[in-house]
Structure formats: C-alpha cells, structure tokens
C-alpha cells in the first residue's frame, strides 16, 4: 500500500488551494459568501422574503460571523420549492438535474450549471489526487448511475485525473468481481453496505484479493458506517478505505474527504462554509462539540443554499491535520438525526449497534434492526456459514455475547436473531438498516 501523500510531495497543492493560510481562506470565503447572498437575494423569491423577514439586505452581512443572522434552510423548504422554486439562474443555464428523495414526500430537485459540474469534478479530482488515485488507475464505480449523484459526480472527477473509469453501477455482483480480476482494477467507489456484501461473496468464491486482484484503495460513502466496518473491509480486501462525504444539495460526493491519515474528513472550505449547531435549539456550537452540520454553498451557481441543515451529526475536529492541509476536518458522520430512534427512552443511532456487531468474530456482513414497540429492539444479524451450521451451544453463546455487548453500548438489551448468510436483503444502494414496525 503506497503511502506517499501528493501534498507532501508538493505535486498538486498549489493549484488546488489546499494549504492556503486561514486568513486568506476566510477572506476568500467572505468574498464568495457575499456573491452568493447577492445572487439568491436577486434571483430566488424564497430567499428575498427570508431576508425581508429578518430585516436584512445582503449588504448587512459584512463578516462570516454575520451569517448567523440569517435563518436556516431545511429540506422541507426545498420540497416546498419543487420543482424550480430555488433556481438562481435561468433554466437555459442549467445543464443537469439530480434529485434526492429521502424517505417521505416529494423529492428535492437540485440543479447544476456548467460551472457547478466543473467545480464538483474539480473537488472530486482533488480528493482522488489526495489519496493517490490518478492516471494509470482503474476505478470501478459501483454507485448507482442516475438521479443519485454518487456515480456521475465521481465519474467526472475520476476522468479528470486521468483514471480509467468502469461505470459498472451496483448489482450483478459476480460480474463486479470478474471486472476486478479481468481489468486489474486498482480502486473502487461503493456504499459500505454493498462493499460488505461483495467482500462476503469474494470469501465465498475463495478469491484471495492479495493474489488474485490488483486493488489498492476504495472510496466509501453515501451512508453512515463505523470505523469497525472500515477496518473489516480494509482487512478482507487488503486495501486502504477512504471515507467520502457529500449530499446532493451540495454537489453530491466530495464535500469532505479523508486524506491518507484517515483521521476525519477535510471539508473543502473554499466551496462550503460549515457550522455545527445544536439540532434542538439551533445554537451554533464550538469546534469539537458534537451537533448537526449546517452548510452554506460558496460557489454553487444554479442553486446556492444558505445555512442548509444537513441532519448529519458530526463535529469539527479542532486540531491540525498532520498532512498540512488547512481545511478543517469533520469526524465520521455519527448518524443522521432522522435515523435516530428511541427505545425505553434512550436515544439510539443504528451505528452504535453496527459498531458492536462488526467487532464480533463470526458475525457476517449484513444486519437489520427491527422496532416492534417503543420498548423492544430486535437485532437480526447474519453470521458465518460455519457457525450457523455448527454447535447449538456456540450459537446460544454468540447470541448472549451480542445482546450483552449491545446492552453495554446502548443500555437497552435487544433480542438477537442469528441468520445464515444471505438471509437478509442485499443492499446495492443505500442500505435500509432500521425496519420500523411501530404503529404510533
Ligand atoms: O449520498 C452523495 C454521496 C454519494 C456521498 C457517494 C458520498 C458518496 P444523498 O443521496 O443526497 O447524496 O445523501 C446524502 O447521505 O446527508 C448523509 O446522511 C449520507 N452520507 C453521505 N456520505 C456519507 C458518509 C449522497 N461518508 C446523505 N458517511 C448525507 C455517512 C454519509 N453518511
């Protein structure tokens, strides 16, 4: 595994602005913020009325701190503005539409100008170069092509750095493995849940990634996952796994990305302003404190968003990264405030349960959390074939071990069902981990 950081080698950083001094970065941010506010005030009636309600005009925002005087934008605001209500340019200047559906209601329509496509590709290119992917690499893109940004945005960025991109999309998993073998794939882009599935399939087929494949690294994102899951995938494939964060509303993947130190994701602050807020009160929190990520786009043309509530829970990592990049990092996403559920009065994120499961030997890759009442949780976990077919006493011990370890993590003791590999539905896109059958 190569560990040469192109930044340290001095290759690309000057162009990519990654080590800019913070004072210059903040001056640049303020300049782009003002441009963005002028644009939405003049072109988006929704934002004009927001300014008016707050008794402000764009000229009143004179510092980055003044941004707090403006209200938040929420996904409900985007849904209410569907389809064209948030557009800040004429339709003729839009070259692409992506949508983000979420779980309920109308989708959110997110538009891209030609420059937005260029910028999103540049950011992905920055992320790929940062982690060692470039000309000569063969990248298998196993995200869904279509309305989802995951595949297309990565695709454009990977072409930009000169990688050979295989637009495989998800599914047909045996063919995915054959592609890796036949074309000497060196990197892949995938959701964590699908990566876990492919890894179990490779084990089943007796493929030894070290001998049979040329893989070096993978980019995982689009859904929350734990450090334990990363380690498991790195171990099985013998690769480096980098965490990639983004959301359709802010271009898609490449908003924040891990460097080779794999210790939090650099959020590209020349394109996005970040704040962490208390999700209940809206109060802005200090660096280091955990809360909801709020983003303001600084360079989006077609559809800029001001103080957009992502619903993602994370924190800004206050210390400097060893790599020397000055863009601050956010921690792994700890969960979405939407995904949090309450059992016996305790707030629980699915990732807390995943973290326990992935750390237990013999527990395979797929799991589900079923909620039948406000008191009870059932965890359904696939286990290895050997264990499933083996001694009943070992199974009972494993069941107890899982239940006890989960209780130690979340206070609530779950019912545990152990399943044979393949019993749960395979997720090729974003996994649905929580099945909520509660009626109230
Ligand atoms: O998932 C964009 C993306 C594609 C990011 C591919 C990374 C890789 P949406 O469908 O709009 O866009 O979903 C955005 O997915 O608010 C998070 O809740 C979640 N998410 C995305 N990346 C991560 C990650 C894409 N690395 C929503 N870790 C976001 C945890 C993530 N959650």
Tab-separated table of C-alpha atoms and ligand atoms in Angstrom, residues 99-102 108 110 124 141 143 147-151 153-154 189-192 219-225 242-257 265 293 308-313 331-339 351 430, ligand 1:
chain	number	residue	atom	x	y	z
A	99	UNK	CA	-32.812	14.548	-7.183
A	100	UNK	CA	-32.577	13.347	-3.643
A	101	UNK	CA	-35.591	11.506	-2.367
A	102	UNK	CA	-35.217	10.813	1.331
A	108	UNK	CA	-35.630	17.594	-3.715
A	110	UNK	CA	-31.026	20.040	-7.304
A	124	UNK	CA	-13.524	15.008	-6.666
A	141	UNK	CA	-17.600	2.909	-9.948
A	143	UNK	CA	-22.549	3.506	-7.157
A	147	UNK	CA	-30.701	10.678	-10.381
A	148	UNK	CA	-28.317	9.886	-7.495
A	149	UNK	CA	-25.130	11.989	-7.601
A	150	UNK	CA	-22.930	9.185	-6.230
A	151	UNK	CA	-21.880	7.710	-9.548
A	153	UNK	CA	-20.097	13.162	-9.918
A	154	UNK	CA	-17.373	10.675	-9.022
A	189	UNK	CA	-16.228	3.516	-5.246
A	190	UNK	CA	-19.071	1.874	-3.358
A	191	UNK	CA	-21.517	2.115	-0.464
A	192	UNK	CA	-20.241	0.463	2.733
A	219	UNK	CA	-13.845	5.120	-1.550
A	220	UNK	CA	-16.842	4.515	0.677
A	221	UNK	CA	-19.680	6.884	1.364
A	222	UNK	CA	-23.339	7.778	0.882
A	223	UNK	CA	-24.381	6.214	4.185
A	224	UNK	CA	-23.113	6.210	7.748
A	225	UNK	CA	-20.742	3.405	8.717
A	242	UNK	CA	-11.189	6.346	2.482
A	243	UNK	CA	-14.335	7.965	3.763
A	244	UNK	CA	-16.132	10.250	1.318
A	245	UNK	CA	-18.958	12.540	2.427
A	246	UNK	CA	-21.398	14.623	0.478
A	247	UNK	CA	-25.034	15.323	-0.264
A	248	UNK	CA	-26.942	16.081	-3.433
A	249	UNK	CA	-27.818	19.579	-2.214
A	250	UNK	CA	-24.075	20.445	-2.157
A	251	UNK	CA	-22.962	18.725	-5.433
A	252	UNK	CA	-23.004	15.130	-4.150
A	253	UNK	CA	-19.824	13.266	-3.127
A	254	UNK	CA	-16.623	15.194	-2.420
A	255	UNK	CA	-17.842	17.790	0.085
A	256	UNK	CA	-15.493	16.275	2.679
A	257	UNK	CA	-12.919	13.538	2.202
A	265	UNK	CA	-12.590	14.262	6.559
A	293	UNK	CA	-23.735	20.007	10.304
A	308	UNK	CA	-28.693	24.304	4.918
A	309	UNK	CA	-29.470	21.829	7.687
A	310	UNK	CA	-27.967	18.508	6.625
A	311	UNK	CA	-29.388	16.491	9.573
A	312	UNK	CA	-25.983	14.792	9.794
A	313	UNK	CA	-24.420	14.562	13.222
A	331	UNK	CA	-15.408	13.446	12.190
A	332	UNK	CA	-17.033	10.403	10.644
A	333	UNK	CA	-20.799	11.035	10.450
A	334	UNK	CA	-22.167	9.598	13.671
A	335	UNK	CA	-25.657	9.227	12.251
A	336	UNK	CA	-28.485	11.255	10.806
A	337	UNK	CA	-30.774	12.933	13.282
A	338	UNK	CA	-33.587	11.390	11.150
A	339	UNK	CA	-32.228	7.865	11.761
A	351	UNK	CA	-24.254	2.921	14.013
A	430	UNK	CA	-28.168	2.861	0.435
B	1	LIG	O1	-25.148	10.224	-0.761
B	1	LIG	C1	-23.771	11.748	-2.009
B	1	LIG	C2	-22.649	10.792	-1.913
B	1	LIG	C3	-22.506	9.819	-2.855
B	1	LIG	C4	-21.702	10.905	-0.912
B	1	LIG	C5	-21.432	8.942	-2.814
B	1	LIG	C6	-20.624	10.032	-0.835
B	1	LIG	C7	-20.502	9.063	-1.793
B	1	LIG	P1	-27.550	11.973	-0.988
B	1	LIG	O2	-28.184	10.829	-1.638
B	1	LIG	O3	-28.181	13.308	-1.141
B	1	LIG	O4	-26.078	12.164	-1.509
B	1	LIG	O5	-27.410	11.622	0.544
B	1	LIG	C8	-26.745	12.472	1.409
B	1	LIG	O6	-26.022	10.598	2.763
B	1	LIG	O7	-26.690	13.766	4.242
B	1	LIG	C9	-25.558	11.662	4.806
B	1	LIG	O8	-26.649	11.409	5.655
B	1	LIG	C10	-25.301	10.418	3.961
B	1	LIG	N1	-23.867	10.293	3.679
B	1	LIG	C11	-23.225	10.627	2.553
B	1	LIG	N2	-21.903	10.333	2.666
B	1	LIG	C12	-21.721	9.818	3.913
B	1	LIG	C13	-20.601	9.329	4.637
B	1	LIG	C14	-25.053	11.283	-1.351
B	1	LIG	N3	-19.383	9.257	4.137
B	1	LIG	C15	-26.700	11.857	2.780
B	1	LIG	N4	-20.814	8.914	5.898
B	1	LIG	C16	-25.918	12.696	3.753
B	1	LIG	C17	-22.036	8.951	6.447
B	1	LIG	C18	-22.978	9.812	4.550
B	1	LIG	N5	-23.131	9.380	5.803
